[in-house]
Coordinates of N, CA and C in Angstrom, one line a residue:
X91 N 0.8 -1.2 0.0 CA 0.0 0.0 0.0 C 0.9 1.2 0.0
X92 N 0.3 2.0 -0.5 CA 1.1 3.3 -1.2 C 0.4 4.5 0.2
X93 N 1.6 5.1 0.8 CA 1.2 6.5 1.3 C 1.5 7.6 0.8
X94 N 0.3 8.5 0.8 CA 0.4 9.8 -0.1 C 0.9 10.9 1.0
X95 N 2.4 11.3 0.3 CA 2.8 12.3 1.6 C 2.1 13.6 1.2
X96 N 1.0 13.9 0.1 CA 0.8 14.9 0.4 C -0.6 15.0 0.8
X97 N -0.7 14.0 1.9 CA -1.9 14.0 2.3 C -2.8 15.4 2.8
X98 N -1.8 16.4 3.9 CA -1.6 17.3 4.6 C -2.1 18.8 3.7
X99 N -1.3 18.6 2.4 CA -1.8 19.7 1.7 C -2.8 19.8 1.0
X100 N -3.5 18.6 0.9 CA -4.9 18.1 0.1 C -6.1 18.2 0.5
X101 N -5.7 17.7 2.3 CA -6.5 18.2 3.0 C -6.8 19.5 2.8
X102 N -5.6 20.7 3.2 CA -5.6 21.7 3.8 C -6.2 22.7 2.5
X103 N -5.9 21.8 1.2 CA -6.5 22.9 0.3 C -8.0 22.7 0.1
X104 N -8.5 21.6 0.5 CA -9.9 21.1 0.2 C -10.7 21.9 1.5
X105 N -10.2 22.0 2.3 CA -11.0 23.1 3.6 C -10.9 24.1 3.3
X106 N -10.0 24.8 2.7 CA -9.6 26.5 2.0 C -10.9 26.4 0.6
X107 N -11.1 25.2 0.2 CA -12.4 25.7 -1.0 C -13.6 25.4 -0.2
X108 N -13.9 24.8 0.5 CA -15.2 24.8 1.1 C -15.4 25.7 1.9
X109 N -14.4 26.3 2.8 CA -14.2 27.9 3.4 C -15.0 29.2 2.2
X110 N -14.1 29.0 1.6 CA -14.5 29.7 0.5 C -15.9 30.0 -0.4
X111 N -16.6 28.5 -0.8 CA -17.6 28.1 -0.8 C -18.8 28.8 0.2
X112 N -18.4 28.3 1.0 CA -19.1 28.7 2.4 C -19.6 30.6 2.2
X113 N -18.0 30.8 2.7 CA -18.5 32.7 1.9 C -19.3 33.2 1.3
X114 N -19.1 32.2 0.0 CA -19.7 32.9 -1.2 C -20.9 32.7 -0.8
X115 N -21.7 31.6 -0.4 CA -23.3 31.2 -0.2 C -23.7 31.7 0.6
X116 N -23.0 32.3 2.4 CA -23.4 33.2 3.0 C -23.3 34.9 2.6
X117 N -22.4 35.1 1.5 CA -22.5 36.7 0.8 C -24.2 36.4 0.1
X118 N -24.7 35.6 -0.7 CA -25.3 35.2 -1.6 C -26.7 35.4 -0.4
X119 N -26.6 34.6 0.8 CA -27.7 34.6 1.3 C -27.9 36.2 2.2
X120 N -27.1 36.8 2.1 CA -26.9 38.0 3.1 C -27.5 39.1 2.2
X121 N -26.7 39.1 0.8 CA -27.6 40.4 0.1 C -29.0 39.8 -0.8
X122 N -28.8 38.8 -1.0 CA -30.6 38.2 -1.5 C -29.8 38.2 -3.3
X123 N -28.6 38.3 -3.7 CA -28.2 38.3 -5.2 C -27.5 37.1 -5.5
X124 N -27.6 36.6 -6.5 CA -27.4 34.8 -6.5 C -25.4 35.7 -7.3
X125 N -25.7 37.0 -8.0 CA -24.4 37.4 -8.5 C -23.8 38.3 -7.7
X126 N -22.9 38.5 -7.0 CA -22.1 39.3 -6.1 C -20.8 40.0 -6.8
X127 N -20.2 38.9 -7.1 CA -18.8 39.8 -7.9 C -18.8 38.5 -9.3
X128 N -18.7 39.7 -10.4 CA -18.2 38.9 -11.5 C -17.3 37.1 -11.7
X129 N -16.9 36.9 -11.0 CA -16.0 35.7 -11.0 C -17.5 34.2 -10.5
X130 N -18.4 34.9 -9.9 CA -19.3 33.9 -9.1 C -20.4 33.5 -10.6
X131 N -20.5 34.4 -11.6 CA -21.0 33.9 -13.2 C -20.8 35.2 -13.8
X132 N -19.8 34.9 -14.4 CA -19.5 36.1 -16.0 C -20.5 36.3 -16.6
X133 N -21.2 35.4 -17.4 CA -22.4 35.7 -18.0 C -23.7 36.2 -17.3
X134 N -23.8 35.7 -16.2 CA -24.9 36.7 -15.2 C -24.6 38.0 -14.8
X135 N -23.3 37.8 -14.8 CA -22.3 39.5 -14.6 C -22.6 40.4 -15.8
X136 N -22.6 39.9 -16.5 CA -22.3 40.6 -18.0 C -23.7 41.0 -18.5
X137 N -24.6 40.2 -17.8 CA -26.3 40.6 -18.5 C -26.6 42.1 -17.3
X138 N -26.6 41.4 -16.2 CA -26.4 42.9 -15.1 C -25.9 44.2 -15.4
X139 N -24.8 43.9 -15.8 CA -24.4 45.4 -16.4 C -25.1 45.9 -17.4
X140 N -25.7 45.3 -18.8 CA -26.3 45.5 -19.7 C -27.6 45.9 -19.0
X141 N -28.4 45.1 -18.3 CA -29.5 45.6 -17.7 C -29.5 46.7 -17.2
X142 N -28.6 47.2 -16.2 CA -27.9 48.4 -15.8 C -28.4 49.7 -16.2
X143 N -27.2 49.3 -17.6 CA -27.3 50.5 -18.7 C -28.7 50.6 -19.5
X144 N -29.3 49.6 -19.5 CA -30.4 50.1 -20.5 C -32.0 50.6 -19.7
X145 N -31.8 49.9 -18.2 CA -32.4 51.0 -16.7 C -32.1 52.4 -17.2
X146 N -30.2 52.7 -17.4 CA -29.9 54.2 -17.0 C -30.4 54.6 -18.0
X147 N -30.8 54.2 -19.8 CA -31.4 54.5 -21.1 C -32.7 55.2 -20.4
X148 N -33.4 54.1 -20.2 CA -34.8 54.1 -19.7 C -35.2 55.8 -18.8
X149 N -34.5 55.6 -17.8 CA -34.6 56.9 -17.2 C -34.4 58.0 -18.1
X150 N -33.2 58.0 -18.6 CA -32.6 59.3 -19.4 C -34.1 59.3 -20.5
X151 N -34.7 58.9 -21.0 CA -35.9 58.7 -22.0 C -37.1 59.5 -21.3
X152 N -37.1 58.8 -19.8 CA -38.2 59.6 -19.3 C -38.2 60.6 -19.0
X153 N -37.0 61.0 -18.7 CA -37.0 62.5 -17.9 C -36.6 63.5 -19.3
X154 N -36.0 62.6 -20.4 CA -36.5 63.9 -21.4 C -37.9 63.8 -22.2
X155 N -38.6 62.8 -22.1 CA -40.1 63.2 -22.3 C -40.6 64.0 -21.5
X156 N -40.6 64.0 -20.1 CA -41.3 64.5 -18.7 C -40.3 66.5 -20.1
X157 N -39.7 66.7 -20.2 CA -38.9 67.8 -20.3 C -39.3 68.4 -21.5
X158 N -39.6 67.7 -22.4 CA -40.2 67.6 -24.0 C -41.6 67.9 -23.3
X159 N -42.5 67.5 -23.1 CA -44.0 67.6 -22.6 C -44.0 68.8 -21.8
X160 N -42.9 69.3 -20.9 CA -43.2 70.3 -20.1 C -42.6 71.6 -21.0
X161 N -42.1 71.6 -22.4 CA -41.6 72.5 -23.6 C -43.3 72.8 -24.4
X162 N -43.3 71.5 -24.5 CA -45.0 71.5 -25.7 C -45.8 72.6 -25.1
X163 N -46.1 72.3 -23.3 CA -47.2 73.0 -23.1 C -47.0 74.6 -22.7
X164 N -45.7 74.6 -22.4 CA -45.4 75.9 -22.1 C -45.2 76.8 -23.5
X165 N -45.0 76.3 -24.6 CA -45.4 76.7 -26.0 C -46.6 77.1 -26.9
X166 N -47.5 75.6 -26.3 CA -49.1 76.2 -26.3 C -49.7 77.0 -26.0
X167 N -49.3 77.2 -24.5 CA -50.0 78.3 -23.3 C -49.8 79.9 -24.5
X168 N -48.1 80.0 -24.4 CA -47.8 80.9 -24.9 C -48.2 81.7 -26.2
X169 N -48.5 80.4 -26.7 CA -48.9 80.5 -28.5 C -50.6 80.6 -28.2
X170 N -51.4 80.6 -27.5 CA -52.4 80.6 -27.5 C -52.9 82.0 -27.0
X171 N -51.8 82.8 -25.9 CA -52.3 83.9 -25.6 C -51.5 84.9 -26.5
X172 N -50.5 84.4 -27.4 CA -50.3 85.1 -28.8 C -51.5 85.4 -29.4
X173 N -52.3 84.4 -30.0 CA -53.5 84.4 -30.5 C -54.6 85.3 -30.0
X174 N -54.9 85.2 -28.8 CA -55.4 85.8 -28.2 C -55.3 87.7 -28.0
X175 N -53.5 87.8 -28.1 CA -53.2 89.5 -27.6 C -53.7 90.0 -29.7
X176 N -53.4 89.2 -30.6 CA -53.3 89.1 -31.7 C -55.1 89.8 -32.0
X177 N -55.7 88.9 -31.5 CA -57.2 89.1 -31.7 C -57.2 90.4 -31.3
X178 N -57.0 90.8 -30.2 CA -57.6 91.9 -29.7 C -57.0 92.9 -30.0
X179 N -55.6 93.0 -30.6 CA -55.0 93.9 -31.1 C -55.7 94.6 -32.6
X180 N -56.2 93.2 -33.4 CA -57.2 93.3 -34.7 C -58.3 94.2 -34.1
X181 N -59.0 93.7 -33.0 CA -60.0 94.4 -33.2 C -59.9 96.0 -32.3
X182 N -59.2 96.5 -32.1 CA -58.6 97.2 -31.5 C -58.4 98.6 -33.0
X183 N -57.3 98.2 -33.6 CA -57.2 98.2 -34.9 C -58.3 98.7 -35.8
X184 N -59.4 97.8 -35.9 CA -60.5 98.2 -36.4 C -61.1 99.2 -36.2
X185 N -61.3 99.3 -34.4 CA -61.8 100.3 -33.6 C -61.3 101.8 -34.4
X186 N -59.9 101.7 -34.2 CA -59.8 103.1 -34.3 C -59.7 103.6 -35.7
X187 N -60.0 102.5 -36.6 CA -60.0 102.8 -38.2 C -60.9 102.9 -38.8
X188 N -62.5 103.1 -38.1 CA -63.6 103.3 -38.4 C -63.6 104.6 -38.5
X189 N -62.7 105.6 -38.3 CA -63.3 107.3 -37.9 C -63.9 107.9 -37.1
X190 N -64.4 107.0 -36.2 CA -65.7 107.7 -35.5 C -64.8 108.1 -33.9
X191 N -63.9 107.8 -33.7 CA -62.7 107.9 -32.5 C -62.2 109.8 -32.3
X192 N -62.2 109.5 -31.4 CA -61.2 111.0 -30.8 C -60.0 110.8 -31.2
X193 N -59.0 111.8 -31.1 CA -57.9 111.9 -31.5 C -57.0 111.1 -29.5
X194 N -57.5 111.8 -28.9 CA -57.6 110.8 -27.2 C -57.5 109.1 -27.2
X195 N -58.8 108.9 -28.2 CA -59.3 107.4 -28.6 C -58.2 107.0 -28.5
X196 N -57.6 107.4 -29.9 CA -57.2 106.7 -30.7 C -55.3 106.8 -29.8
X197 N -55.0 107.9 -29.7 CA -54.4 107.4 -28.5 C -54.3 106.2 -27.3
X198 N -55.1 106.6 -27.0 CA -55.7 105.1 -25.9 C -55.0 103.6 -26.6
X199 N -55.8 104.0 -27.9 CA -55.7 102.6 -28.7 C -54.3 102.0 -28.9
X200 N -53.9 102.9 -29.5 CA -52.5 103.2 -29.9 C -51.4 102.5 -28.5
X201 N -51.5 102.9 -27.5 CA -51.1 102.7 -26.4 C -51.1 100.9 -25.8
X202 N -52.6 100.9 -25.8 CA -53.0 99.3 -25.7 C -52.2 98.3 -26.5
X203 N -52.1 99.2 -28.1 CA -52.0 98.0 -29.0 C -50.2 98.1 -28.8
X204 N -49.5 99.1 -28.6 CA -48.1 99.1 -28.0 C -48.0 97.8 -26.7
X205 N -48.5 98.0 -26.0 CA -48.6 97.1 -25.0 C -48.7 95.5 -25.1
X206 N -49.5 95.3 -26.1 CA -50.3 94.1 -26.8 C -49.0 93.1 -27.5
X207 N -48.2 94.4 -28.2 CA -47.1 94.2 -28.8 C -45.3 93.7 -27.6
X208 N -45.9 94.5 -26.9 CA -44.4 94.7 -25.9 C -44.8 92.8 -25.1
X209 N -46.3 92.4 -25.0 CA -46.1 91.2 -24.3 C -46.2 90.4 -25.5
X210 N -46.5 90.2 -26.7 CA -45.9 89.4 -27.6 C -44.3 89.3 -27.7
X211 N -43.9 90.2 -27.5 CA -42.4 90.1 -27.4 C -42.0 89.7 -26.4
X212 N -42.3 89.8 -25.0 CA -42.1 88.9 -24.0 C -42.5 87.5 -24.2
X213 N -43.6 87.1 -25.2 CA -43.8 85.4 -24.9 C -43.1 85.2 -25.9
X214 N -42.2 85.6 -26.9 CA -41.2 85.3 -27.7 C -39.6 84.6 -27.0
X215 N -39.8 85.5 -26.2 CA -38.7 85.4 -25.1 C -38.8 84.4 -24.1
X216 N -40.1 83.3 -24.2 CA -40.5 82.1 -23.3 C -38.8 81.2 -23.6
X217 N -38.9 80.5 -22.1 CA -37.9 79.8 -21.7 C -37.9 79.0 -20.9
X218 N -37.8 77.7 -21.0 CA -38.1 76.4 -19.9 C -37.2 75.9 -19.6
X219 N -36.4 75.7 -18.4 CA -35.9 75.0 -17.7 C -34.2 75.9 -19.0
X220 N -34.1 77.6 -18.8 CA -32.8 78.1 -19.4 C -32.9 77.5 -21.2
X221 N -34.1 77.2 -21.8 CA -33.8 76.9 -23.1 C -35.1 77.9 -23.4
X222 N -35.0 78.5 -24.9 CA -35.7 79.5 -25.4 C -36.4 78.6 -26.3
X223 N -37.7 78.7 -26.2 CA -38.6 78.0 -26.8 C -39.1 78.4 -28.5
X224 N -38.6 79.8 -28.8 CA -39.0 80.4 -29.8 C -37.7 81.0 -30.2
X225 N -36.7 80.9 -30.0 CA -35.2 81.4 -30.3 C -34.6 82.4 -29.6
X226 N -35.7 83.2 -28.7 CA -35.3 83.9 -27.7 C -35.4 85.9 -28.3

């Protein structure tokens, strides 16, 4: 019968991997993740990170919709009371081009429709979140 003199280090290395072992399945049961560090599955490693980045896609997508949606309506609002100072400026316009106005009137008018104009140029100047919605 044959004795293996390296009985000692065969042992000693087979306790050093079940030690090891051991770690890994108590890291594994501690954070609830079957992948802890790359080396425990490359290929489960490797999908994680992909997942990762296409999470960080995901977000980056939403928060420039949420940013795109909060452009649209701040454009509308704006474009809508364009419309609006626009109307009234027309009929404003009409008012004092009928003849039948004071020279005061039409002053007045004149004044208003200056005004009408100076906040159309303010909603030209609309800006959301430091970006100029109309070119500024």
């Amino acid at each position: 019968m044959r004795v293996n003199s390296n009985y000692h280090t065969q042992l000693l290395n087979s306790i050093n991997a079940i030690q090891v072992r051991q770690e890994s399945d108590l890291q594994r049961l501690a954070t609830g993740k079957r992948v802890n560090t790359p080396s425990d599955n490359p290929t489960a490693a490797a999908q994680e990170v992909a997942n990762l980045a296409s999470t960080a896609d995901a977000a980056q997508y939403q928060q420039n919709i949420s940013t795109t949606q909060t452009m649209l309506q701040s454009a509308s609002s704006a474009l809508n009371t364009v419309v609006t100072s626009l109307t009234k400026a027309i009929s404003r316009g009409v008012e004092a081009a009928n003849g039948m106005e004071t020279a005061d009137q039409r002053t007045q008018i004149a004044a208003t429709i200056s005004g009408i104009r100076d906040q159309i140029i303010g909603l030209a100047n609309t800006s959301v979140q430091g970006v100029y919605l109309f070119g500024g």
